[in-house]
Coordinates of C-alpha atoms and ligand atoms in Angstrom, one line a residue:
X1 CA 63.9 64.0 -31.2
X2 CA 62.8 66.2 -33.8
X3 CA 63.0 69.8 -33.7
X4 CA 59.6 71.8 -33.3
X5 CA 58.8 75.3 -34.6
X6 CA 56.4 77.4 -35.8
X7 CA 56.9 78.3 -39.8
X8 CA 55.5 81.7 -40.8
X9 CA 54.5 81.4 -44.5
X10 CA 54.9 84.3 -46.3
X11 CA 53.4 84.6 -48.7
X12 CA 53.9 87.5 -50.4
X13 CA 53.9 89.2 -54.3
X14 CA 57.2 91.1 -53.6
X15 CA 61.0 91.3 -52.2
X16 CA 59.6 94.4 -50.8
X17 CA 56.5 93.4 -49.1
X18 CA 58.4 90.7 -47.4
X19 CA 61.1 91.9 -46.0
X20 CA 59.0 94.7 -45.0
X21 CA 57.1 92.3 -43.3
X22 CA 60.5 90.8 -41.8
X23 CA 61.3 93.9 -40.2
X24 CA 58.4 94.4 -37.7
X25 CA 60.7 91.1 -36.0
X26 CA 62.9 93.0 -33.6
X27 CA 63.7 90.3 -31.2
X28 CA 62.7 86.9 -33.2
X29 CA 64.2 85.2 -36.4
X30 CA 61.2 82.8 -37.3
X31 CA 61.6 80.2 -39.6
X32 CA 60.5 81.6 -43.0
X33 CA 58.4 79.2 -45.8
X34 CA 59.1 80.8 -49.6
X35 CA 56.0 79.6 -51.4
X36 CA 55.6 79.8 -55.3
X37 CA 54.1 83.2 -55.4
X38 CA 57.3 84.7 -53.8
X39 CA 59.5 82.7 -55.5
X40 CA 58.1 83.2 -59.2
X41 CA 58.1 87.0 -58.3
X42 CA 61.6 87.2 -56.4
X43 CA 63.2 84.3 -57.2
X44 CA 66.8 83.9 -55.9
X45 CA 67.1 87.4 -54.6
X46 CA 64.9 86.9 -52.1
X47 CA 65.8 83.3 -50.9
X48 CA 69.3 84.7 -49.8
X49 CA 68.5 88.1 -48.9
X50 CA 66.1 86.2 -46.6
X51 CA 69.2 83.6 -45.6
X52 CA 71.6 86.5 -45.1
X53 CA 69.3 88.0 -42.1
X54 CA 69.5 84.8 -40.3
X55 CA 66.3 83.3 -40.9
X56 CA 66.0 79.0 -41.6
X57 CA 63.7 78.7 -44.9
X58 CA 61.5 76.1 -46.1
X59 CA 61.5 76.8 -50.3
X60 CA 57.9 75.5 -50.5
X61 CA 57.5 74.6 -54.1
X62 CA 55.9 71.2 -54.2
X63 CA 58.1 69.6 -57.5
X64 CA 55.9 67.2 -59.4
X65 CA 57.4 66.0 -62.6
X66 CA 59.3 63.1 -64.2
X67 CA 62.2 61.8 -62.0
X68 CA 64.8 62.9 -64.4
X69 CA 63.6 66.7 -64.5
X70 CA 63.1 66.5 -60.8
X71 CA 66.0 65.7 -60.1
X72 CA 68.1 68.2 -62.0
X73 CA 65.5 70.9 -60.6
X74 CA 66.7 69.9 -57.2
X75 CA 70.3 70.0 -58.2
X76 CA 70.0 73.3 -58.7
X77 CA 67.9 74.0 -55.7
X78 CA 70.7 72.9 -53.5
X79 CA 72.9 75.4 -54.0
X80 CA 71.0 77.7 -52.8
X81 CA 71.4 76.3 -49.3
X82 CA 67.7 76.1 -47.7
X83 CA 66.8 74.1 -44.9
X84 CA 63.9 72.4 -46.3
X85 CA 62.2 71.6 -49.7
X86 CA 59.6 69.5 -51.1
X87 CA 58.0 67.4 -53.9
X88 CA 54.3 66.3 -54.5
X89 CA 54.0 62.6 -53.0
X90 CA 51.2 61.8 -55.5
X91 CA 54.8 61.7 -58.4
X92 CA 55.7 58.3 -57.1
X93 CA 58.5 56.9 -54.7
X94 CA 60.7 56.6 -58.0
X95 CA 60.4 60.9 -58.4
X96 CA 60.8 61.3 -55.1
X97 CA 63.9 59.2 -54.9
X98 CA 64.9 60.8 -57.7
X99 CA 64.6 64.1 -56.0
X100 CA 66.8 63.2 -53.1
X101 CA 69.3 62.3 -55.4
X102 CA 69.6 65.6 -57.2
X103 CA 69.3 67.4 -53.9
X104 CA 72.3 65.8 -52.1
X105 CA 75.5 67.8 -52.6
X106 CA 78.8 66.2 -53.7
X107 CA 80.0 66.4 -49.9
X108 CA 76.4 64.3 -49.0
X109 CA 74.7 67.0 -47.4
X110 CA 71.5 68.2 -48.2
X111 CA 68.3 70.6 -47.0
X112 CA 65.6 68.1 -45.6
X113 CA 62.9 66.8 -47.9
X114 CA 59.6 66.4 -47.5
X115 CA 56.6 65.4 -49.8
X116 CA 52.8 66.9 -49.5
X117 CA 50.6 64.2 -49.0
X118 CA 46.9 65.7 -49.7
X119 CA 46.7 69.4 -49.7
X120 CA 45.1 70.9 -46.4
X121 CA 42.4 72.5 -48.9
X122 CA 41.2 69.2 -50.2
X123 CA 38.2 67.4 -48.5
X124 CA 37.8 63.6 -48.8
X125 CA 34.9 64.5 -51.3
X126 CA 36.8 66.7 -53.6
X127 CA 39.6 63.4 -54.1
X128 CA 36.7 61.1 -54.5
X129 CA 34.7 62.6 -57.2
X130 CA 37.5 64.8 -58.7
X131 CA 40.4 62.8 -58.4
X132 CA 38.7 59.2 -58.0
X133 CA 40.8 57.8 -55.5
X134 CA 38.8 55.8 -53.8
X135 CA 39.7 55.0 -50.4
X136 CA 39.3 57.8 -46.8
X137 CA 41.4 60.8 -46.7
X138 CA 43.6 58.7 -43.7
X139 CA 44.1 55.9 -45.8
X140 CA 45.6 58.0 -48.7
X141 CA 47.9 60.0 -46.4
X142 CA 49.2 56.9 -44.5
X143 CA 50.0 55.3 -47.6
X144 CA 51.6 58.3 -49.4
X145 CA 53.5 58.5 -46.2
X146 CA 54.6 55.5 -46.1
X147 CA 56.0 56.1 -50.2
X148 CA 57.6 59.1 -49.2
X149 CA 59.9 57.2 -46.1
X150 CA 60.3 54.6 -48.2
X151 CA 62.1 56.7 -50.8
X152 CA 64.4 58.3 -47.7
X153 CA 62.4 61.7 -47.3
X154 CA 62.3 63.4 -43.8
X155 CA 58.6 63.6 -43.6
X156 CA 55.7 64.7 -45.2
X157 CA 53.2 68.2 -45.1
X158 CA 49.8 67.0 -44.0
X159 CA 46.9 68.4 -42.1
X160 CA 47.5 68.1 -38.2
X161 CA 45.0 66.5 -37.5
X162 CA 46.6 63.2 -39.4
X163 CA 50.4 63.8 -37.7
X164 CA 49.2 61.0 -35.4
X165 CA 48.1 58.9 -37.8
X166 CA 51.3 59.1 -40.1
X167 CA 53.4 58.8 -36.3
X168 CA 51.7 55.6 -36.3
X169 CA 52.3 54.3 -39.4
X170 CA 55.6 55.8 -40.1
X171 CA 57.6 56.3 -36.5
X172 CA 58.2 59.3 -34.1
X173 CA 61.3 60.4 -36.1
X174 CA 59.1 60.7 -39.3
X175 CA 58.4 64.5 -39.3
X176 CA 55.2 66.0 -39.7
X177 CA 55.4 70.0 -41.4
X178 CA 51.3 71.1 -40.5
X179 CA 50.1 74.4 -42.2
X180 CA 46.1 74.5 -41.9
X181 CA 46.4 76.0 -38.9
X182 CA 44.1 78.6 -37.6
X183 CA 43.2 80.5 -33.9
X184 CA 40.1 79.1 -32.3
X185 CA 38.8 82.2 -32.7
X186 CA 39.1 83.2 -36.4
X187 CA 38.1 82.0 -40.0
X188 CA 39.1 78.7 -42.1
X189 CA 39.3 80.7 -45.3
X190 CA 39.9 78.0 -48.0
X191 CA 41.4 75.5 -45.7
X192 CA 39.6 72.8 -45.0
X193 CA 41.2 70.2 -42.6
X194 CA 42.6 72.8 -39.7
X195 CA 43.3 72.7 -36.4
X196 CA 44.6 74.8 -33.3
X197 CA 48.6 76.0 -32.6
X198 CA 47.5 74.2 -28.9
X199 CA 46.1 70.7 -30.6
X200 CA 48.4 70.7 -33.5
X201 CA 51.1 69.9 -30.6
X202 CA 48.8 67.3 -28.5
X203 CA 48.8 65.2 -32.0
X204 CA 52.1 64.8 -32.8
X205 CA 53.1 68.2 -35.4
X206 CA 57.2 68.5 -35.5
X207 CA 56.1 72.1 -37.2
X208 CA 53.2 74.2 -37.6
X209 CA 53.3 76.2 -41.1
X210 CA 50.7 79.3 -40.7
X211 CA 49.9 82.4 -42.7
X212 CA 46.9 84.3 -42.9
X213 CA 46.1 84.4 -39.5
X214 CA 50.3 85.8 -38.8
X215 CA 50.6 87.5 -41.8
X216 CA 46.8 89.0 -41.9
X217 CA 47.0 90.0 -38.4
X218 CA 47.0 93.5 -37.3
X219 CA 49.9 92.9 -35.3
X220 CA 51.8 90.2 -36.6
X221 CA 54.5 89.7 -34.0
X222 CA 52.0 89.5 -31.5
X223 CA 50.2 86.7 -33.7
X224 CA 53.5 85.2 -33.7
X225 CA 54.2 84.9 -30.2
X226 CA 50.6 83.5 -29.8
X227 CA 51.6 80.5 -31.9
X228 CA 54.7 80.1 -30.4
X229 CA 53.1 79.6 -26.9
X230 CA 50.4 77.3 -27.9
X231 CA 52.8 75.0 -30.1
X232 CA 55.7 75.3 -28.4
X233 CA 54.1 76.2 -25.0
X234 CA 56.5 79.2 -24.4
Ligands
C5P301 O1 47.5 81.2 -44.9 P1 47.5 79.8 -44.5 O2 47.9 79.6 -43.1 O3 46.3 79.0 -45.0 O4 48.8 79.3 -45.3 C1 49.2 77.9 -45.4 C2 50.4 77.8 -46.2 O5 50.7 76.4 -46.3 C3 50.2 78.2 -47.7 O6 51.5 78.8 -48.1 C4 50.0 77.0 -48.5 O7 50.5 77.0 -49.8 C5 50.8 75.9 -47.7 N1 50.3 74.5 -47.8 C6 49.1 74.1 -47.4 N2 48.7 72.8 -47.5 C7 49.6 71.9 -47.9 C8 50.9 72.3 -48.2 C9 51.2 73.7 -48.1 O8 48.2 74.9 -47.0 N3 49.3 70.6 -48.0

């Protein structure tokens, strides 16, 4: 059985700002996502500053290169001894083989790796007519998937609303990492394929990754805890 959480994303400009935000968490550790506006602003600092308090991270920075400078990137990433990471499907089994490789660590661990499929913010329209590929937005996922376990990955970032699709194709131990998730109640802003803490579970999401609507909220511990209990149910 895969483990299920909720992932706040914090996107932030600043150490500051962040761990600011970290501190209104009296009684929780969540699972922190570093995206690439934190990271290019706070780099290193920040991923173990945000380690030494406790908290699991996912270094969200979606690698999508060559294999060969994929795979030294990642050699570098893993000594700095996150829980998850992740490359762009779309570079091929080859880079994402690749980035396994340069990930593992000379005593065979390694953080688990997963590969975006189609970002949550493109429709089926945008990657016809912009990116020409020429087949449903479920078909690409499925088959980027399916790339991505073949190369040995842990699972793949997709909308929820295709974790059933790629538990289908690709098993029940396959994880799914969700973000586009917002409350029934509030705005989409530029997502596009989103779905509910409470329906993100029904379909099959291992974990929900959400920001604006924890990190935006007046009270964000209490946005928190609403996520919690509609994923998790507690
Ligand atoms: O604020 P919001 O809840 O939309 O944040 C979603 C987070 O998930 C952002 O950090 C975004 O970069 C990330 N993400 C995404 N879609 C993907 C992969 C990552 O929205 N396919």
């Amino acid at each position: 059985m895969n483990a299920k959480d909720v992932i706040i994303a914090c996107d932030f400009s600043s150490k500051e700002a962040t761990l600011e935000f970290l501190d209104k968490f009296k009684e929780e550790k969540p699972f922190v996502k570093i995206g690439m506006e934190l990271y290019y602003a706070a780099g290193n600092d920040i991923v173990k500053e945000i380690k030494r308090r406790g908290h699991k991270i996912f270094l969200d920075l979606k690698l999508h290169d060559i294999p060969n400078t994929v795979k030294k990137a990642m050699r570098v990433l893993s000594d700095l001894d996150v829980d998850m990471t992740n490359v762009h499907a779309a570079g091929t089994v080859d880079m994402m083989r690749a980035a396994i490789e340069g990930l593992t660590r000379p005593d065979g661990t390694r953080p688990l790796l997963i590969a975006v499929t189609q970002l949550t913010s493109t429709s089926e329209q945008a990657m016809r007519e912009q990116l020409l590929i020429d087949a449903s937005i479920g078909d690409t996922i499925i088959k980027y998937a399916q790339n991505a376990k073949e190369a040995g990955l842990d699972g793949v970032v997709c909308s929820p609303l295709e974790a059933g699709i790629v538990k289908e194709a690709c098993g029940n131990e396959f994880m799914t990492v969700t973000p586009g998730i917002r409350f029934a109640d509030s705005g989409k802003d530029d997502q596009v394929r989103i779905t509910t803490p409470e329906r993100a579970r029904e379909i099959g999401s291992d974990y929900i990754v959400v920001g604006r609507p924890i990190t935006a909220a007046e009270d964000p511990v209490e946005a928190y805890r609403k996520c919690v209990k509609g994923f998790l149910g507690k």
